[in-house]
Tab-separated table of C-alpha atoms and ligand atoms in Angstrom:
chain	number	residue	atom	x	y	z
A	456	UNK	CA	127.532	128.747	124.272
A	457	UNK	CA	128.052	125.463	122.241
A	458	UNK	CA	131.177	124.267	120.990
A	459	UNK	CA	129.427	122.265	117.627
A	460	UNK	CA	130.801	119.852	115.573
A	461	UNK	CA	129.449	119.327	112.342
A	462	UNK	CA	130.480	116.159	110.482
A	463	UNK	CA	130.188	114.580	107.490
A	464	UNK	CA	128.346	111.081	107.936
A	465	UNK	CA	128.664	109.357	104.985
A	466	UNK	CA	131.404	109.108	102.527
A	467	UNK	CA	131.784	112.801	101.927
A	468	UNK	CA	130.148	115.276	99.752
A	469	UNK	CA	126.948	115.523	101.906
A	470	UNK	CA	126.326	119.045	101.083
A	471	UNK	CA	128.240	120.259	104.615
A	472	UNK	CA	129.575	123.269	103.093
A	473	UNK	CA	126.312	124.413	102.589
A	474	UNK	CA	124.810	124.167	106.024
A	475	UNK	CA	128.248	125.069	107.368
A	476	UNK	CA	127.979	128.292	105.578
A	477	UNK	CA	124.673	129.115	107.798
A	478	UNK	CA	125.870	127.763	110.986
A	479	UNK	CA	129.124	129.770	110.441
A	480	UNK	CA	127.097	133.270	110.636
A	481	UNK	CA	126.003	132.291	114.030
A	482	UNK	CA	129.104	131.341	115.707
A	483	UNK	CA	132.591	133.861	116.327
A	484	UNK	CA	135.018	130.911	115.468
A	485	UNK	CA	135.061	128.102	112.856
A	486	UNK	CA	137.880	125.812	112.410
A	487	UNK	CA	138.584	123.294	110.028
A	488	UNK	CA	140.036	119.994	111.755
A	489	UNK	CA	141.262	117.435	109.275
A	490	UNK	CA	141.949	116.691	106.094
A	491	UNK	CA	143.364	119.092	103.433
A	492	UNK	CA	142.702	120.344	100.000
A	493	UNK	CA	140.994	116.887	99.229
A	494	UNK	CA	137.956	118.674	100.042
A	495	UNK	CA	136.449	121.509	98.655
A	496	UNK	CA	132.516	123.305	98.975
A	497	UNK	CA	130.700	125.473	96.888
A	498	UNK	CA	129.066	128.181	99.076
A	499	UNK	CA	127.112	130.512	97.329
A	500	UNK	CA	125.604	134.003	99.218
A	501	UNK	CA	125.195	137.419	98.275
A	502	UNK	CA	128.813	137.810	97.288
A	503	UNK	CA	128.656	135.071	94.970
A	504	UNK	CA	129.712	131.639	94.266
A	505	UNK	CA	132.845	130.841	95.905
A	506	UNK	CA	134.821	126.914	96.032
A	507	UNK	CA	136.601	126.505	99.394
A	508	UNK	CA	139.194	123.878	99.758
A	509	UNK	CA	140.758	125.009	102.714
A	510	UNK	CA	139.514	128.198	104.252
A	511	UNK	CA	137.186	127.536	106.722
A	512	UNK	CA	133.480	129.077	105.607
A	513	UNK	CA	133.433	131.140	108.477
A	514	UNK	CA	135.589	133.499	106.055
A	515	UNK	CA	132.298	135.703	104.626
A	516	UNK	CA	131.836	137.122	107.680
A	517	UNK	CA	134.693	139.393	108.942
A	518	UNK	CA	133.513	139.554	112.116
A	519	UNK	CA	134.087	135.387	112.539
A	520	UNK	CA	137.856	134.224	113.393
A	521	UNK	CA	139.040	131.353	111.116
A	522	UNK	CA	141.142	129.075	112.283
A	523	UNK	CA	142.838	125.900	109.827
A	524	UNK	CA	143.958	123.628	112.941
A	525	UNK	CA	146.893	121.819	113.398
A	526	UNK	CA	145.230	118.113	112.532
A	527	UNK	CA	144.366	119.868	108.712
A	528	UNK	CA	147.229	119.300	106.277
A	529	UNK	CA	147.686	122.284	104.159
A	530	UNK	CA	149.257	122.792	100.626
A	531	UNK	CA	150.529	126.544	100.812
A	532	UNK	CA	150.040	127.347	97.012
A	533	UNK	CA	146.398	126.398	96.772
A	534	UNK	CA	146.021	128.277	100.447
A	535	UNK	CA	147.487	131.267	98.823
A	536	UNK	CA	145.396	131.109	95.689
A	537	UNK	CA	142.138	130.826	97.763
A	538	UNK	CA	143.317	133.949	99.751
A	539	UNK	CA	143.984	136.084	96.573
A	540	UNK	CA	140.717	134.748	95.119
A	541	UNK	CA	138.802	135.717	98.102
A	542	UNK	CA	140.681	139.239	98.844
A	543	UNK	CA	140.407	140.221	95.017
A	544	UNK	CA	136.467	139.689	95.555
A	545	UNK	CA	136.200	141.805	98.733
A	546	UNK	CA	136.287	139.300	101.492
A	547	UNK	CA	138.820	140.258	103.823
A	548	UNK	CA	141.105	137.739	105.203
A	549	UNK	CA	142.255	139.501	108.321
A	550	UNK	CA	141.054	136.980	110.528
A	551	UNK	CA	142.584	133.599	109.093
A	552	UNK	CA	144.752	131.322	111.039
A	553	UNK	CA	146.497	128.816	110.253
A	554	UNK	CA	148.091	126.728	112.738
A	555	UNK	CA	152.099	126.335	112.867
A	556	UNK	CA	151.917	122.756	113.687
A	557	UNK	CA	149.580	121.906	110.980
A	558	UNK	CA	151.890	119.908	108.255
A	559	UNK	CA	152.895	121.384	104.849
A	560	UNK	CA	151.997	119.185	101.387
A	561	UNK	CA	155.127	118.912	99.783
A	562	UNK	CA	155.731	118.325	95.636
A	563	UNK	CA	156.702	114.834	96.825
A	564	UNK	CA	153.471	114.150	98.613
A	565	UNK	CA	152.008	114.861	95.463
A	566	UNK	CA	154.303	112.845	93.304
A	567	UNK	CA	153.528	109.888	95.397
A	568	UNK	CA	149.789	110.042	95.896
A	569	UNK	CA	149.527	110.112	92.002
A	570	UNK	CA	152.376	107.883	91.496
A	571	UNK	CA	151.262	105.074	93.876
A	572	UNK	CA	148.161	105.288	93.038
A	573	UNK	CA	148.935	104.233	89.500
A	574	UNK	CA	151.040	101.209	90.490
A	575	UNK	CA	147.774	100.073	92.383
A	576	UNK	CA	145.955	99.490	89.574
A	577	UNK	CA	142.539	97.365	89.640
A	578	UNK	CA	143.025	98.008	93.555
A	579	UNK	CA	143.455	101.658	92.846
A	580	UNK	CA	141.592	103.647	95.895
A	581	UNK	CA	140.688	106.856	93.976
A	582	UNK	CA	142.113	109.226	95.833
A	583	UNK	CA	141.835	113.185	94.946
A	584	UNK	CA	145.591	112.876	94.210
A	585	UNK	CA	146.073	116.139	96.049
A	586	UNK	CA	149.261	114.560	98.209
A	587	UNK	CA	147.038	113.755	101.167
A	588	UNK	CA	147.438	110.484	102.257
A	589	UNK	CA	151.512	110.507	101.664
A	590	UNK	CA	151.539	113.584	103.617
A	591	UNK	CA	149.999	112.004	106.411
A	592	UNK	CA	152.030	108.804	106.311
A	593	UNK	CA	155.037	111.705	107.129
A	594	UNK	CA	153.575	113.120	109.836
A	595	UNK	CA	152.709	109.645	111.504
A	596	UNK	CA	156.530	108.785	110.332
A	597	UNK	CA	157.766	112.107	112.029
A	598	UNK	CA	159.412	113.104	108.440
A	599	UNK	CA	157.020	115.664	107.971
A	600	UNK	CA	157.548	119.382	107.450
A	601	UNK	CA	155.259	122.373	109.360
A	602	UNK	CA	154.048	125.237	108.742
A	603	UNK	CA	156.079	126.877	111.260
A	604	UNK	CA	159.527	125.293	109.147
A	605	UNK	CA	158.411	127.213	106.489
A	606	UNK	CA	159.182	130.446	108.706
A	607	UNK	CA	162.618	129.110	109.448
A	608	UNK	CA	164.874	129.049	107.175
A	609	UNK	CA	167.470	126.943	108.629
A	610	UNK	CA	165.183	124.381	109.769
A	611	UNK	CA	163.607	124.327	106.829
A	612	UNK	CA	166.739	123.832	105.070
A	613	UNK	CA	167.899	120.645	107.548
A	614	UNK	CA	164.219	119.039	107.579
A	615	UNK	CA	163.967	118.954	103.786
A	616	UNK	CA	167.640	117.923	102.708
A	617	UNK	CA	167.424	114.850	104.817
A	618	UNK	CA	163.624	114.060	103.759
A	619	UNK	CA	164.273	114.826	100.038
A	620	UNK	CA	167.082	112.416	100.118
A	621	UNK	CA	164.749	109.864	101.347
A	622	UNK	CA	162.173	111.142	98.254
A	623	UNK	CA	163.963	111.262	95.704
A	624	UNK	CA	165.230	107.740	96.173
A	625	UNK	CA	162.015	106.704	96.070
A	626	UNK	CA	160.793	108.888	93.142
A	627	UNK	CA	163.584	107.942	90.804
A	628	UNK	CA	164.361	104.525	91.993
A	629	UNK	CA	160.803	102.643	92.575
A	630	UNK	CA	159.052	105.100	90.098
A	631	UNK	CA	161.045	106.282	87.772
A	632	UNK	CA	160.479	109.911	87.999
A	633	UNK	CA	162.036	112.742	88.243
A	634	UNK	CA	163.784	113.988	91.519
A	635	UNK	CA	163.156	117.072	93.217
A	636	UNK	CA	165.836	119.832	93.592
A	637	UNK	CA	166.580	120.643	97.019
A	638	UNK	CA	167.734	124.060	96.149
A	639	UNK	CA	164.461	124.911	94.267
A	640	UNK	CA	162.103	123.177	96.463
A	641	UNK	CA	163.521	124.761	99.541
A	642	UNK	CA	163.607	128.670	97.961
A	643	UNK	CA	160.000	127.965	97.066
A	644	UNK	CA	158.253	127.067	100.307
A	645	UNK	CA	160.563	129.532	102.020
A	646	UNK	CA	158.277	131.889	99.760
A	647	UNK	CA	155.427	130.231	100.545
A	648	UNK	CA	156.163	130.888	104.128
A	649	UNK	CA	157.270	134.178	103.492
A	650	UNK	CA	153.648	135.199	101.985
A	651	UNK	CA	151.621	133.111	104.363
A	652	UNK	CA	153.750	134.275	107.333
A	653	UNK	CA	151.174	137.092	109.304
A	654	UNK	CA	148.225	133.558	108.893
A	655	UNK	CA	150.511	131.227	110.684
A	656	UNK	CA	150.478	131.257	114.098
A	657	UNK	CA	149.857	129.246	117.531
A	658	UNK	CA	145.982	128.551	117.238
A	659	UNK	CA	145.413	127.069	120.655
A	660	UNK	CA	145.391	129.912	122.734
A	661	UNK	CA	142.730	131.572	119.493
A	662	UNK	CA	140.617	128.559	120.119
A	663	UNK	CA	140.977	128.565	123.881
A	664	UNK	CA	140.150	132.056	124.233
A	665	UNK	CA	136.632	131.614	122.473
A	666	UNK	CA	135.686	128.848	124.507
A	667	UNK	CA	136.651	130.384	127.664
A	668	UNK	CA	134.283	133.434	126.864
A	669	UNK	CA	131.725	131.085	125.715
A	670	UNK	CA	131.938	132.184	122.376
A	671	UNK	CA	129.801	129.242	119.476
A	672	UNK	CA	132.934	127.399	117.908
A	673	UNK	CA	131.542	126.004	115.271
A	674	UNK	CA	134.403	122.696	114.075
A	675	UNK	CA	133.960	122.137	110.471
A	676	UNK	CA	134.401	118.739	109.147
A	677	UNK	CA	135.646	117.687	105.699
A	678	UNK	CA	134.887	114.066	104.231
A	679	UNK	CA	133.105	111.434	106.164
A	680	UNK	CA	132.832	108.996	108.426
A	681	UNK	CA	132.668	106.079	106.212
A	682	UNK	CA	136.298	107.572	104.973
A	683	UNK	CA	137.810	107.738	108.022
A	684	UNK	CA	141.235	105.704	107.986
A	685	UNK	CA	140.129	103.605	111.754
A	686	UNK	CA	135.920	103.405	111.359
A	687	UNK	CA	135.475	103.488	107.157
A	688	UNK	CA	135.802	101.445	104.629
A	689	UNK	CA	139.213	100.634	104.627
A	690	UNK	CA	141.296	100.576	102.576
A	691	UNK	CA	138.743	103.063	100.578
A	692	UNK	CA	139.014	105.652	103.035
A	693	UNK	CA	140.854	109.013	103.284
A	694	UNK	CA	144.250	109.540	105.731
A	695	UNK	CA	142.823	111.526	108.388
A	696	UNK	CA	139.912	111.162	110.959
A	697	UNK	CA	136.866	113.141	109.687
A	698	UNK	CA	134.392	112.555	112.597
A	699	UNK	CA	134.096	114.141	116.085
A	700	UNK	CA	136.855	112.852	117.993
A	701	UNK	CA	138.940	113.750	114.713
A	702	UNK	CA	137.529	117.173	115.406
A	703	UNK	CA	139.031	117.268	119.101
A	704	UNK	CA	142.414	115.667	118.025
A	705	UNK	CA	142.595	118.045	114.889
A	706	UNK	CA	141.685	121.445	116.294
A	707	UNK	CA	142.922	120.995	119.896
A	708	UNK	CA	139.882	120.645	121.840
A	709	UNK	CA	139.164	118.548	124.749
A	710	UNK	CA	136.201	116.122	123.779
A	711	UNK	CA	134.386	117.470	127.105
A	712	UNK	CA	134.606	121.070	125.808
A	713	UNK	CA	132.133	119.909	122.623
A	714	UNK	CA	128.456	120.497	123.167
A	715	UNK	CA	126.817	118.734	120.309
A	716	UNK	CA	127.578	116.608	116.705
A	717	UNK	CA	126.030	116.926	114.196
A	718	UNK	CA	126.294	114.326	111.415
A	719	UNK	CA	125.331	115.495	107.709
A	720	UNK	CA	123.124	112.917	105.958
A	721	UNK	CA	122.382	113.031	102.911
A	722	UNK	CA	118.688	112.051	101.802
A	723	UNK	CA	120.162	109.322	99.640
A	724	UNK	CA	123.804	107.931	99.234
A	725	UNK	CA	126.928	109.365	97.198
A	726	UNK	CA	130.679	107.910	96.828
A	727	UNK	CA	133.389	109.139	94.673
A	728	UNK	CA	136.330	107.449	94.343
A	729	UNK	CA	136.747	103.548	94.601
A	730	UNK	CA	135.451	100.891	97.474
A	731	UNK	CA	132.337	99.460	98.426
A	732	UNK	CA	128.662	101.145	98.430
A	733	UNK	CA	126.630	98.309	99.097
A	734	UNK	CA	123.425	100.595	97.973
A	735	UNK	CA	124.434	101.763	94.970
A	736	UNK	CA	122.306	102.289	91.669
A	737	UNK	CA	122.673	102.314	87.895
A	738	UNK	CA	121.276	103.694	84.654
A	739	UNK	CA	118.099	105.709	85.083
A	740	UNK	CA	117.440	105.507	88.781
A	741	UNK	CA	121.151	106.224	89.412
A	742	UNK	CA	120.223	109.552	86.658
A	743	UNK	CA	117.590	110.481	88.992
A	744	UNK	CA	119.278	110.722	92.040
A	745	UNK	CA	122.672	112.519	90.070
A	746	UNK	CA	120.279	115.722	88.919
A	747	UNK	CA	123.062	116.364	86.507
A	748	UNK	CA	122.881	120.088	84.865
A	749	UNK	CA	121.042	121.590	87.645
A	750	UNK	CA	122.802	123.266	90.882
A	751	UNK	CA	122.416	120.232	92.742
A	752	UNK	CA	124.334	117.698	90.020
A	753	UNK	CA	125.966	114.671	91.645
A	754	UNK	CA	129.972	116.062	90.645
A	755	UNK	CA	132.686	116.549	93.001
A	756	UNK	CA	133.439	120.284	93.863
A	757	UNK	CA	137.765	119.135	93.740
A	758	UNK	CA	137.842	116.773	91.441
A	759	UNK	CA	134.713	117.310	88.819
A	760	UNK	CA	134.392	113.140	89.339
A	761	UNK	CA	131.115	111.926	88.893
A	762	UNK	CA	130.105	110.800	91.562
A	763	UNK	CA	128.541	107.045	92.290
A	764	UNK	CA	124.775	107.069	93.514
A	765	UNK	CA	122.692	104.727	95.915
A	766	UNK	CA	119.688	104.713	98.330
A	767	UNK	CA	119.912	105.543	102.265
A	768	UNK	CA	121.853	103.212	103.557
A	769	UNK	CA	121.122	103.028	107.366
A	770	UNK	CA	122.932	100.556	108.224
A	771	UNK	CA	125.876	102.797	107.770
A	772	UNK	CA	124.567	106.016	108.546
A	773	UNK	CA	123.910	104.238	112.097
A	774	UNK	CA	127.136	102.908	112.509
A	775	UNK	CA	128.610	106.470	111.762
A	776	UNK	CA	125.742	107.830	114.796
A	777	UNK	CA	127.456	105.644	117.095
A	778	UNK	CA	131.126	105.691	116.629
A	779	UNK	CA	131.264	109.574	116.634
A	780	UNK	CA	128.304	110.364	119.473
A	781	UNK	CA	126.141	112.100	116.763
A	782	UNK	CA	122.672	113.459	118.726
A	783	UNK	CA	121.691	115.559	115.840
A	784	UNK	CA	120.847	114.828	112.311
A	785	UNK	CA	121.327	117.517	109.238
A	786	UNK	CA	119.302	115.549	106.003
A	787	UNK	CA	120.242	117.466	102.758
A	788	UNK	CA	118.973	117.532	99.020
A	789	UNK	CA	115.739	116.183	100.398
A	790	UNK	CA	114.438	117.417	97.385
A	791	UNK	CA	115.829	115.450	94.817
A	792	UNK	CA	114.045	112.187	95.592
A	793	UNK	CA	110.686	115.101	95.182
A	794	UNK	CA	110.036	113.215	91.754
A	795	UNK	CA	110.135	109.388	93.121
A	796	UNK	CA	107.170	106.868	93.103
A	797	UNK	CA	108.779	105.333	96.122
A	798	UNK	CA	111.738	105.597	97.458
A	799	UNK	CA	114.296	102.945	99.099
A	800	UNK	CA	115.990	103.000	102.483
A	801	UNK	CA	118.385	99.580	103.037
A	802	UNK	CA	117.310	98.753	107.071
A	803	UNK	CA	119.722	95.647	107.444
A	804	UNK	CA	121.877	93.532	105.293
A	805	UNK	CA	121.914	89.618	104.295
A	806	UNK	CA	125.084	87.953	104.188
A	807	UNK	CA	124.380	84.356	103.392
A	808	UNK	CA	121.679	83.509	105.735
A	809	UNK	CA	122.622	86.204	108.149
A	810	UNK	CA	120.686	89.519	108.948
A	811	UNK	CA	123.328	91.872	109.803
A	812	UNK	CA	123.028	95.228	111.978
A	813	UNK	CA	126.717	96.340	111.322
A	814	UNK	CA	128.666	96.892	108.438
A	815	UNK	CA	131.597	94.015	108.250
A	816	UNK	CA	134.966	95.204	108.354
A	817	UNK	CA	136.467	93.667	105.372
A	818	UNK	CA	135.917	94.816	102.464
A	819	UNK	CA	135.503	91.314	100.554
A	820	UNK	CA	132.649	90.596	103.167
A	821	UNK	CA	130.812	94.140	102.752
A	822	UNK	CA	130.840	93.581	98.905
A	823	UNK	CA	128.778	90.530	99.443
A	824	UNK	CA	125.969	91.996	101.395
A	825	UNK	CA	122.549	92.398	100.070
A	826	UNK	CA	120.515	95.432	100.756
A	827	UNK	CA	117.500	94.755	102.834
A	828	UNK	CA	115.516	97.412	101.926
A	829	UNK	CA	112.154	99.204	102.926
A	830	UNK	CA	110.363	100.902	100.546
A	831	UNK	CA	108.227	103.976	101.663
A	832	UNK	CA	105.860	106.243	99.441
A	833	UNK	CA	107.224	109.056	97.852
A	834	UNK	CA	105.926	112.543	97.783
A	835	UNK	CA	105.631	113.696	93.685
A	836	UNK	CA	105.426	117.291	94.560
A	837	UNK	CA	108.375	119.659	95.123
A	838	UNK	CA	109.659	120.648	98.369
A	839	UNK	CA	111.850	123.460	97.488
A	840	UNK	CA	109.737	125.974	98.952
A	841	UNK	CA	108.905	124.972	101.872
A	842	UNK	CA	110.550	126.910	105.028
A	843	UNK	CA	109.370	124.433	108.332
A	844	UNK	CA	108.845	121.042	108.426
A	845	UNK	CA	105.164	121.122	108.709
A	846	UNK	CA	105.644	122.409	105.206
A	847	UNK	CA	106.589	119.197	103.663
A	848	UNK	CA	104.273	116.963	102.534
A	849	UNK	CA	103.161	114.411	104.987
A	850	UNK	CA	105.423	111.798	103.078
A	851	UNK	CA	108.278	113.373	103.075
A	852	UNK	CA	108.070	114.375	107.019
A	853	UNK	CA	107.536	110.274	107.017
A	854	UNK	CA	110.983	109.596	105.245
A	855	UNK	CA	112.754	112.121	107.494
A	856	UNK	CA	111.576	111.013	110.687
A	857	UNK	CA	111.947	107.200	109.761
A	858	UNK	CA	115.761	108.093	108.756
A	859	UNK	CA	116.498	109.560	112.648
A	860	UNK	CA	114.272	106.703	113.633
A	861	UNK	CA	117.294	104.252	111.979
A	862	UNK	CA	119.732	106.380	113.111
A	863	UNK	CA	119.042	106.840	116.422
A	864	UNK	CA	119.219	110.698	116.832
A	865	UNK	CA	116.565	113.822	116.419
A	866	UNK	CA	116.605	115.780	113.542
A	867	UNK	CA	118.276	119.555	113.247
A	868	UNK	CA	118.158	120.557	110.084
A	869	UNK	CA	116.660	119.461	106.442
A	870	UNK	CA	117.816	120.700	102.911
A	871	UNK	CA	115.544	121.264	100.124
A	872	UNK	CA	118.045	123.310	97.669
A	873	UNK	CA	120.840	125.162	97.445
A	874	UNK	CA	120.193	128.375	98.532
A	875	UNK	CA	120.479	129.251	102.297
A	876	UNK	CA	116.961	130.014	102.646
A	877	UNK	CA	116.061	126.205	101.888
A	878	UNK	CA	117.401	124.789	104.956
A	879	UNK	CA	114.790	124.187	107.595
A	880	UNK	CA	115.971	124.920	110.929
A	881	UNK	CA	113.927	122.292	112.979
A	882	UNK	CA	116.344	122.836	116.207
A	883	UNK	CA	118.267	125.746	116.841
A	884	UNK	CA	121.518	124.728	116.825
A	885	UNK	CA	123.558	127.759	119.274
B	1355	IMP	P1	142.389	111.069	99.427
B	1355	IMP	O1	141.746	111.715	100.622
B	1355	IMP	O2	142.669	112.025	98.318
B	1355	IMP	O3	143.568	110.229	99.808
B	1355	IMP	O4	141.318	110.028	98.812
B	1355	IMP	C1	140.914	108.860	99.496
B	1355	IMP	C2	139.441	108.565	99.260
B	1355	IMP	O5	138.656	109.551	99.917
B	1355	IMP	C3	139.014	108.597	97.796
B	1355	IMP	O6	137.994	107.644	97.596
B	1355	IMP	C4	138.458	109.988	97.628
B	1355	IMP	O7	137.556	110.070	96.557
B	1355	IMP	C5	137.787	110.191	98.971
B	1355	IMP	N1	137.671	111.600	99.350
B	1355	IMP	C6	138.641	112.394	99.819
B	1355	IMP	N2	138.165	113.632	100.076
B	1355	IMP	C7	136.867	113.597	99.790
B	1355	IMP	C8	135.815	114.575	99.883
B	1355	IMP	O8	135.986	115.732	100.310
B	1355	IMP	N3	134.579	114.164	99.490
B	1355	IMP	C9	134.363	112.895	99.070
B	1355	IMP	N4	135.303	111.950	98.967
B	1355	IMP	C10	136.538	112.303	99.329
């Protein structure tokens, strides 16, 4: 049985949750692997319409083990708040595990992401403000604090006193703010831990388990690959590595235990936050393409940004194939380019007289590339209903298969709305 990883391939927001949410009914274990409350996905199924910023999706079925691994960093109160949320609406939460060496988001972390974020001004990144990139500067610093020091009271108490010291010089010297009380801030995650204490636990031998019996682990990525802090856009990208070696590194998994990645594209291009989209459009095509007041609308699930829109770029999505070993394709919201004359996908850049294959590094360089673009018919007729590829109109099959053409990988799965009856299954994934 596969191990699968399913990544986000672009900057985020590809509509992952969504196909994760179908995936997760097939396999007995889905972990998330990176990232933290930065992310969140709507899933909607017969129990309603739930956002997920943490819990893995696997959650709807009680059968399914969920496992939030130790590369994921975790903020206990919004952990606890999805819980309640999800137990008060009949989903049981029996099987959730969170791993004890995943790191904790502290009130500082939070502080600071805000805070420095501020004092960047023009060069601001947009970040979700969440704590998530100052939480991961701790862990790389080894000042960070774990889930399993929340279940220990007297480590919790040494870890924090000399850390806060640290913080609050920062907060109230460089920033002006406030400092933290130790006294309050410890009593309070000790609660946290307190509540969270029969969901924290040693995940590997969990994960180890289901692989040694074979069992579909599905890894569920958050973000993208353009956002990842060593292959993305940098310094627009998030703190953590979204894509599939992330998803070793972050749940514990040895990269020959994974069967198969699949990276989430989405028809077209989205960004939210700051940094360079090389694709992007304005005013009414950029309306099109944002569907705004229908289920599909172009606004972030954790923030409620507004997120930028563009055309395919495949330049990137390529790039993303090859650094993370992606063999399958998922294309989402297919349907929203169902209205288009003719539709744009950017097959190289120019950069002066230069054709480029491969995104430049620097920032300054990428935000001086034209688009090269292709332009391919569009379709004018809605795809929402169809339920196999040969049900798309012969267009539309012509966009998909020249995307996976670009990309270099064959095609698993296509979107054409939000329910889970629109995704076409083209591959069967375990
Ligand atoms: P951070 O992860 O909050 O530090 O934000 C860093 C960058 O990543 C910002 O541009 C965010 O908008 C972006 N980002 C973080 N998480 C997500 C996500 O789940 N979807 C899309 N963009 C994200």
């Amino acid at each position: 049985m596969p191990v699968i990883a399913l990544i986000g391939a672009q900057w985020g927001d590809e509509g992952k949750g969504h196909l994760v949410d179908l995936l997760a009914g097939k396999a007995r274990l889905v972990a998330r692997y990176s990232g933290g409350n930065n992310a969140g996905h709507t899933v909607v199924n017969h129990l309603g319409t739930f956002k997920l910023h943490l819990i893995p999706s696997g959650i709807f079925d009680p059968a399914i083990v969920n496992v939030i691994g130790p590369g994921v960093v975790v903020n206990p109160e919004v952990l606890l708040n999805e819980i309640r949320d999800l137990q008060a609406r009949g989903v049981s939460t029996a099987k959730l595990f969170v791993s004890e060496r995943a790191h904790v988001i502290m009130p500082y972390h939070i502080m600071l992401d805000q805070l420095q974020e501020e004092a960047r001004g023009e060069g601001r990144i947009g970040t979700t403000g969440r704590g998530i990139g100052p939480a991961f500067a701790d862990k790389m610093s080894r000042t960070g604090i774990r889930m399993a020091d929340l279940l220990h009271e007297e480590t919790l108490l040494h870890r924090l006193r000399v850390v806060l010291e640290e913080k609050n010089r920062l907060l109230t010297r460089i920033y002006n703010a406030k400092p933290l009380s130790l006294h309050d801030t410890y009593l309070r995650y000790l609660e946290y831990g307190r509540r969270l204490a029969e969901h924290i636990s040693d995940v590997h031998p969990i994960i180890n388990r289901a692989i040694e019996k074979d069992l579909p682990v599905l890894l569920e990525g958050a973000q993208g690959a353009l956002l990842d802090v060593d292959h993305g856009t940098y310094p627009y990208v998030t703190s953590s590595p979204p894509g599939a070696a992330g998803a070793c590194q972050g749940a514990g998994i040895g990269p020959t235990r994974l069967n198969a990645v699949v990276g989430v594209l989405k028809a077209y291009t989205t960004r939210v936050g700051e940094g360079p989209f090389p694709t992007e459009v304005h005013g009414a095509e950029a309306d099109e393409l944002r569907q705004i007041g229908t289920p599909w609308a172009e606004v972030g699930t954790t923030t409620g940004r507004l997120r930028r829109v563009g055309w395919f770029d495949a330049v990137l999505a390529r790039y993303a194939a090859q650094i993370n070993g992606i063999d399958t394709i998922a294309i989402t919201k297919l349907d929203v380019l169902d209205n288009l004359p003719t539709i744009k996908i950017c097959v190289g850049y120019r950069l002066n007289e230069t054709h480029l294959e491969y995104p430049p590094a620097t920032v300054a360089v990428l935000e001086r590339c034209e688009p090269i673009y292709e332009e391919l018919p569009g379709w004018r007729v809605s795809t929402r209903d169809a339920r196999h590829f040969q049900d798309l109109p012969e267009a539309a099959q012509a966009y998909v298969a020249r995307i996976c053409q670009l990309v270099g990988a064959r095609l698993g799965l296509v979107s054409v709305g939000p329910s889970r009856e629109q995704v076409i299954q083209v591959v069967d994934l375990f």
